[in-house]
Short mmCIF file of C-alpha atoms and ligand atoms in Angstrom, two decimals:
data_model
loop_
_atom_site.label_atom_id
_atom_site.label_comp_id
_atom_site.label_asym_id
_atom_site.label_seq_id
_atom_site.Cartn_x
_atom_site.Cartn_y
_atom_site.Cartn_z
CA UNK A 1 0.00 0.00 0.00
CA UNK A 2 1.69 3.60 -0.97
CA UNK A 3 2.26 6.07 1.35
CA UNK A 4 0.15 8.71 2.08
CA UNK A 5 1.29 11.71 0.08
CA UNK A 6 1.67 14.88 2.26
CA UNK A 7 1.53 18.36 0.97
CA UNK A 8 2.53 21.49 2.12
CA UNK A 9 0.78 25.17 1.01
CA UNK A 10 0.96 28.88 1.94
CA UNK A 11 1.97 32.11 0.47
CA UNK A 12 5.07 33.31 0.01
CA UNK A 13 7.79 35.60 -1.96
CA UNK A 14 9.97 34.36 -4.99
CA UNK A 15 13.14 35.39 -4.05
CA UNK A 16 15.08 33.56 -6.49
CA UNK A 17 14.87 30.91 -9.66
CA UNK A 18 17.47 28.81 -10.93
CA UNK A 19 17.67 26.61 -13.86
CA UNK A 20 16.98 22.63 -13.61
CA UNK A 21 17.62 20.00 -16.42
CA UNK A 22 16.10 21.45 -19.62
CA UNK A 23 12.63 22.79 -18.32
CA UNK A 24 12.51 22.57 -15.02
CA UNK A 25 13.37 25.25 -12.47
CA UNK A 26 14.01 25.36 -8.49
CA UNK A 27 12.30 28.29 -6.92
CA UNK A 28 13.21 29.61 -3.41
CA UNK A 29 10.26 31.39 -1.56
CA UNK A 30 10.23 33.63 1.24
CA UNK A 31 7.28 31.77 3.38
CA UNK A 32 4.68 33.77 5.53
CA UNK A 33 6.94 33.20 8.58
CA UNK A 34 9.68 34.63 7.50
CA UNK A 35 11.44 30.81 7.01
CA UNK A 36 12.79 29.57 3.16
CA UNK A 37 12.16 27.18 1.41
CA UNK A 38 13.11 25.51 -1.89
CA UNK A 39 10.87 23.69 -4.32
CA UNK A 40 11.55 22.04 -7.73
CA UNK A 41 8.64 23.56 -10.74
CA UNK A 42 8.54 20.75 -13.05
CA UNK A 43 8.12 22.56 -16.58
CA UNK A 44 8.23 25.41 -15.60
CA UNK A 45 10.71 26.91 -18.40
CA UNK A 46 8.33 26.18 -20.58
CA UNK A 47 6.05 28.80 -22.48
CA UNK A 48 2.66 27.01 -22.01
CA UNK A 49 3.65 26.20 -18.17
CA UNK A 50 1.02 26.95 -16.02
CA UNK A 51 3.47 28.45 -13.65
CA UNK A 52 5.44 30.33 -15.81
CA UNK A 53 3.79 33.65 -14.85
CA UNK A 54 3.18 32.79 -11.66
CA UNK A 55 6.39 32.25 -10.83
CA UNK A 56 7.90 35.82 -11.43
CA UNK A 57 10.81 36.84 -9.55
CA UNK A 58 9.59 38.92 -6.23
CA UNK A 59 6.30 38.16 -7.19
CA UNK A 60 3.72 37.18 -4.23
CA UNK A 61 2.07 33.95 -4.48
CA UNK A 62 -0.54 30.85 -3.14
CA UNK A 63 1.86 27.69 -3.40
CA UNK A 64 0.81 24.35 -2.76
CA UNK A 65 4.01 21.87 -2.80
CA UNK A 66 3.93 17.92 -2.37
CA UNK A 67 6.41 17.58 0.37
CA UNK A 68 9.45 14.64 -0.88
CA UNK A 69 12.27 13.08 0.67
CA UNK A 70 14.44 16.04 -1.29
CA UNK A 71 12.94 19.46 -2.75
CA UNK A 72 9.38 19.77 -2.16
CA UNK A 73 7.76 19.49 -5.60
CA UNK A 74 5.31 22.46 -6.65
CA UNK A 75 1.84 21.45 -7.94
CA UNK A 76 -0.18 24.97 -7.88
CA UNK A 77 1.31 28.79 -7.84
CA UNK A 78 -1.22 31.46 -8.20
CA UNK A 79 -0.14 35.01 -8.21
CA UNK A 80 -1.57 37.29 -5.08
CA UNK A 81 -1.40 40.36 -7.15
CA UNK A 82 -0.77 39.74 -11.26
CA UNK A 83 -0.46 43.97 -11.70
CA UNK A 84 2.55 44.00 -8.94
CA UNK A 85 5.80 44.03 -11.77
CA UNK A 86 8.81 45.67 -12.30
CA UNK A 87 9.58 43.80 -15.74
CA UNK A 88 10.38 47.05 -18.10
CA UNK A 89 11.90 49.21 -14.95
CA UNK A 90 15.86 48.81 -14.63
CA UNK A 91 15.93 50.72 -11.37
CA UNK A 92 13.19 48.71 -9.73
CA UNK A 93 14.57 45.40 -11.22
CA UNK A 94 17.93 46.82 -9.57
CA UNK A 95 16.31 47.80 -6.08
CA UNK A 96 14.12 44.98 -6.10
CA UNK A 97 17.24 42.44 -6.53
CA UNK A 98 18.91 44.54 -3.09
CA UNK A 99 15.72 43.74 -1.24
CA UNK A 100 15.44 40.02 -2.49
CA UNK A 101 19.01 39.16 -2.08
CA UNK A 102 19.38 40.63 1.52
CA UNK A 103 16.15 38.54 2.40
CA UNK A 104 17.83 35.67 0.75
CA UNK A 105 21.17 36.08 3.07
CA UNK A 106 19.02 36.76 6.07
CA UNK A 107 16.17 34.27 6.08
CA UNK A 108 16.95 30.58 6.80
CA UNK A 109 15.37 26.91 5.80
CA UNK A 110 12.87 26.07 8.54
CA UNK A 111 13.65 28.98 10.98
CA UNK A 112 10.82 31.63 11.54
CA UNK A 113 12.06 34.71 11.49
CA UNK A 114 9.22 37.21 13.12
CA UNK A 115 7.87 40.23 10.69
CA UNK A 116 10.46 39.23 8.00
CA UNK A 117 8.07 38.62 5.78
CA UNK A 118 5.93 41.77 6.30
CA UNK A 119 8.76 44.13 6.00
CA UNK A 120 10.49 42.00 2.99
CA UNK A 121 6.27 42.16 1.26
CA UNK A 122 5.85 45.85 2.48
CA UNK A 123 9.52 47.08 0.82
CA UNK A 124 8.74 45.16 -2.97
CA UNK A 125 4.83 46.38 -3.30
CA UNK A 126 6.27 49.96 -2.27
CA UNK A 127 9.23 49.63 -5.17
CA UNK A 128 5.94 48.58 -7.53
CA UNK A 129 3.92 51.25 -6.80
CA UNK A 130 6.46 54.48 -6.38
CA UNK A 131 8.33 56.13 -8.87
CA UNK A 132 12.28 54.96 -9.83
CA UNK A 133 14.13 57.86 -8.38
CA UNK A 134 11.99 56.75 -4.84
CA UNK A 135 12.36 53.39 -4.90
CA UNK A 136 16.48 53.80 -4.26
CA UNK A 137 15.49 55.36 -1.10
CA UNK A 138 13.31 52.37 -0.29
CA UNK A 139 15.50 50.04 -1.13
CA UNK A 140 18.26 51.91 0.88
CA UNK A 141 15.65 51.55 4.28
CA UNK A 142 14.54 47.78 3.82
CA UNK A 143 18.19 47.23 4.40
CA UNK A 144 18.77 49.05 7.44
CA UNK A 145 15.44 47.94 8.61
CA UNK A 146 16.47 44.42 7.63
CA UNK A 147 19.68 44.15 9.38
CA UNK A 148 18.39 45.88 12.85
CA UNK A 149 15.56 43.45 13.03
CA UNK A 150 18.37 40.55 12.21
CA UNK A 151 19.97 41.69 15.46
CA UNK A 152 22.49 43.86 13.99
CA UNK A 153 21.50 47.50 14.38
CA UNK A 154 24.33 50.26 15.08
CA UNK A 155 24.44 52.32 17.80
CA UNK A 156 24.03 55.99 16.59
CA UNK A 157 22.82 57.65 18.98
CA UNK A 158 24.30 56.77 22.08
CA UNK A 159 28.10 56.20 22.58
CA UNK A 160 28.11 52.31 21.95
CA UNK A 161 31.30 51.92 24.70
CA UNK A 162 29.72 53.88 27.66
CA UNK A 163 26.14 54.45 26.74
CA UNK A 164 26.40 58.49 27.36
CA UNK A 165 24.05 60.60 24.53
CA UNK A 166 26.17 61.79 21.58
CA UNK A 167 26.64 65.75 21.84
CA UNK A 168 24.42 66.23 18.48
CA UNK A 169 25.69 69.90 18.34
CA UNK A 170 28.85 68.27 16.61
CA UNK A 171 28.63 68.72 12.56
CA UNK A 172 30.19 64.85 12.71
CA UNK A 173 30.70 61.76 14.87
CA UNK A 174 33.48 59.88 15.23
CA UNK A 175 32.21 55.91 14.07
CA UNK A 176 33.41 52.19 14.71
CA UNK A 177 32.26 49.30 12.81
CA UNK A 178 34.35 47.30 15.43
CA UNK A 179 32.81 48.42 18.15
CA UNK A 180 29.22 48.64 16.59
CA UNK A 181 28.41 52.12 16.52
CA UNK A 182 29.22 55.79 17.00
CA UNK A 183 31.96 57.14 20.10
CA UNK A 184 31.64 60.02 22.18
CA UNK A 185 34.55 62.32 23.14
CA UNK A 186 35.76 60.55 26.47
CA UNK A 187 35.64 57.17 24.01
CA UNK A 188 37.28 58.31 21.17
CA UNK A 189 40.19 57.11 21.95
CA UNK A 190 39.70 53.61 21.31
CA UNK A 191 40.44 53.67 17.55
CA UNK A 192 37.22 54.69 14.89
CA UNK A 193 37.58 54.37 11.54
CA UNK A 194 34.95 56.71 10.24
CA UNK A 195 33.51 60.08 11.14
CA UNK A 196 29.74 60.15 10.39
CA UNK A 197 28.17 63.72 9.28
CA UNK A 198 25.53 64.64 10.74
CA UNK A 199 23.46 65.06 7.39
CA UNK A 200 24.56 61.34 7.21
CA UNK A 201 23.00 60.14 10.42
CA UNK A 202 19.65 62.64 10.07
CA UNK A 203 19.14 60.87 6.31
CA UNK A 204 19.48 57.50 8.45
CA UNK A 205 17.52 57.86 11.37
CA UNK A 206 14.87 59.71 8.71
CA UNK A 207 15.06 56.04 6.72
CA UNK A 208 14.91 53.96 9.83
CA UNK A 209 11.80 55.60 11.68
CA UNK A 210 10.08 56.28 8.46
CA UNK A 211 7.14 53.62 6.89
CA UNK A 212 7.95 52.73 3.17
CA UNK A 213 4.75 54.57 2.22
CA UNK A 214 6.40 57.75 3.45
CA UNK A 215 9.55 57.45 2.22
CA UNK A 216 7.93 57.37 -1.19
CA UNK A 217 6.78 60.85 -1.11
CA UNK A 218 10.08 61.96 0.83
CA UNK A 219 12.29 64.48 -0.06
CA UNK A 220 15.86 63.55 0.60
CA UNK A 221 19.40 64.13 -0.74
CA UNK A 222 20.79 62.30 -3.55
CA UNK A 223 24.62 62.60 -2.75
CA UNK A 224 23.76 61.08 0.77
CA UNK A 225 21.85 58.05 -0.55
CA UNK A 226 25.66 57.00 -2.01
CA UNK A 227 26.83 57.44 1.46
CA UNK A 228 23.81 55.50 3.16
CA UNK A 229 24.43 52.52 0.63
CA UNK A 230 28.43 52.53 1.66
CA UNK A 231 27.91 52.26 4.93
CA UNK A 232 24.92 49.63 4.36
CA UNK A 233 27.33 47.69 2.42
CA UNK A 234 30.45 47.82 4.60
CA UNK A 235 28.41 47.00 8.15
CA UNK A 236 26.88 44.22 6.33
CA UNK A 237 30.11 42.48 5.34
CA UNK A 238 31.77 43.46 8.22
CA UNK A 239 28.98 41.97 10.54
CA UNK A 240 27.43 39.42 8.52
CA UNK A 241 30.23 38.10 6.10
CA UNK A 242 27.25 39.18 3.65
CA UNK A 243 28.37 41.10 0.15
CA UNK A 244 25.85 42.39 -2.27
CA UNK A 245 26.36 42.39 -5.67
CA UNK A 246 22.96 44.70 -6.14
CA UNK A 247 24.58 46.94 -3.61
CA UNK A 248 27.71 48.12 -5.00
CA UNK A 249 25.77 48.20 -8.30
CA UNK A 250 23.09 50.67 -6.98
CA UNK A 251 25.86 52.72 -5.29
CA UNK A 252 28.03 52.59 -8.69
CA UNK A 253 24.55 54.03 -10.19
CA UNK A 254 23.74 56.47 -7.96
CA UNK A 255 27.31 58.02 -8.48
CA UNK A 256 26.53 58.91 -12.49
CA UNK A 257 23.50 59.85 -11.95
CA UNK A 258 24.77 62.36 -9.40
CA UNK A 259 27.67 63.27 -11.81
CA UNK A 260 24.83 63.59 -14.45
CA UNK A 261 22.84 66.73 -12.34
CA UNK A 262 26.01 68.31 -11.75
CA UNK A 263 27.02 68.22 -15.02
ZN1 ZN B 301 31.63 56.77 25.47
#
């Protein structure tokens, strides 16, 4: 007598899709709480698939999966919301990929990681439904957001060594990635290796108390957002060993287009 055959279902995020034999694909999905998981689409390269566009990349969708001894196999994908692409929009595509690859470093197989998936969801549909130029500065808050809910949040406004309040009448701070965070005077002398402006930490704190919605109708500097996306980039590989590809890219971009308005 054959086993019963057990399946699994839920929503979730596509975070990424690799090629499989000729046709097939494996799909990783961001689940509802906040775990990973892999599943093998049979097909699903092909053009008369019925999952081929289901299964877009960052797309949100209803997954039922017949659980297997290896990769869960995927027998239904329906999209939550067909309208939500960025297919023809390099800069979304670009901040999009920052926001799916962090979530990709950050969530695990089989570990829930609290309100991971609400702020991962909540960052993409704002990218979808903003405008290019605002979706850099979303982008550039999912990851800040990401990494302090990961456990990994800098200490900027408090000396991280002694806990005294920075003196904010200072035009900079003096900032260790060793030691996790910014260092007041009587601190300083333990070596920093940065001085933070304090444009530079109002632009963050603005990105890190602000909802996505608002920071699509924000007005904020360009020629910090470079700086913002430097610092995101270094604290995440000095922290979490993590290095993103879509991060020096955006940061590479954001330089010519700042050369571009000055020109
Ligand atoms: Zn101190």
């Amino acid at each position: 007598m054959s086993k019963q055959q057990r399946y699994i279902s839920g929503c979730g995020i596509v975070l990424k899709r690799t090629k499989l034999k000729e046709t097939d694909m494996i799909i990783t999905i961001l689940c509802e709480d906040g775990s990973l998981i892999s599943m093998v689409a049979k097909g699903a390269r092909k053009p008369q698939s019925v999952f081929a566009h289901a299964i877009e990349l960052y797309a949100t969708i209803r997954y039922s999966a017949r659980a297997t001894s290896q990769l869960a196999q995927l027998t239904e994908a329906l999209p939550v919301n067909f309208k939500e692409t960025n297919r023809n929009d390099y800069t979304k595509l670009l901040t999009s990929s920052i926001v799916g690859d962090l979530a990709q470093h950050l969530a695990q197989e089989d570990l829930a990681f609290e309100k991971f998936y609400a702020l991962t969801h909540a960052a993409l549909h704002a990218i979808v439904h903003t405008s290019s130029q605002q979706s850099w500065w979303i982008a550039a808050a999912y990851v800040l957001k990401a990494y302090s809910m990961a456990g990994f949040r800098p200490c900027l406004t408090h000396c991280c060594i002694c806990g005294s309040p920075l003196q904010l009448t200072r035009n900079y701070q003096r900032f260790s990635c060793n030691e996790g965070g910014c260092l007041c005077s009587a601190c300083q002398s333990c070596s920093y290796e940065h001085t933070l402006s304090y444009a530079f930490l109002n632009c963050y704190w603005t990105l890190e108390t602000s909802t996505f919605a608002q920071l699509s109708d924000a007005v904020l500097e360009l020629s910090l957002l470079k700086k913002v996306f430097e610092f995101e980039s270094t604290w995440l590989s000095f922290h979490l060993s993590i290095t993103l590809k879509s991060l020096r890219l955006a940061s590479h971009d954001i330089t010519a287009l700042a050369r571009g308005r000055c020109s």
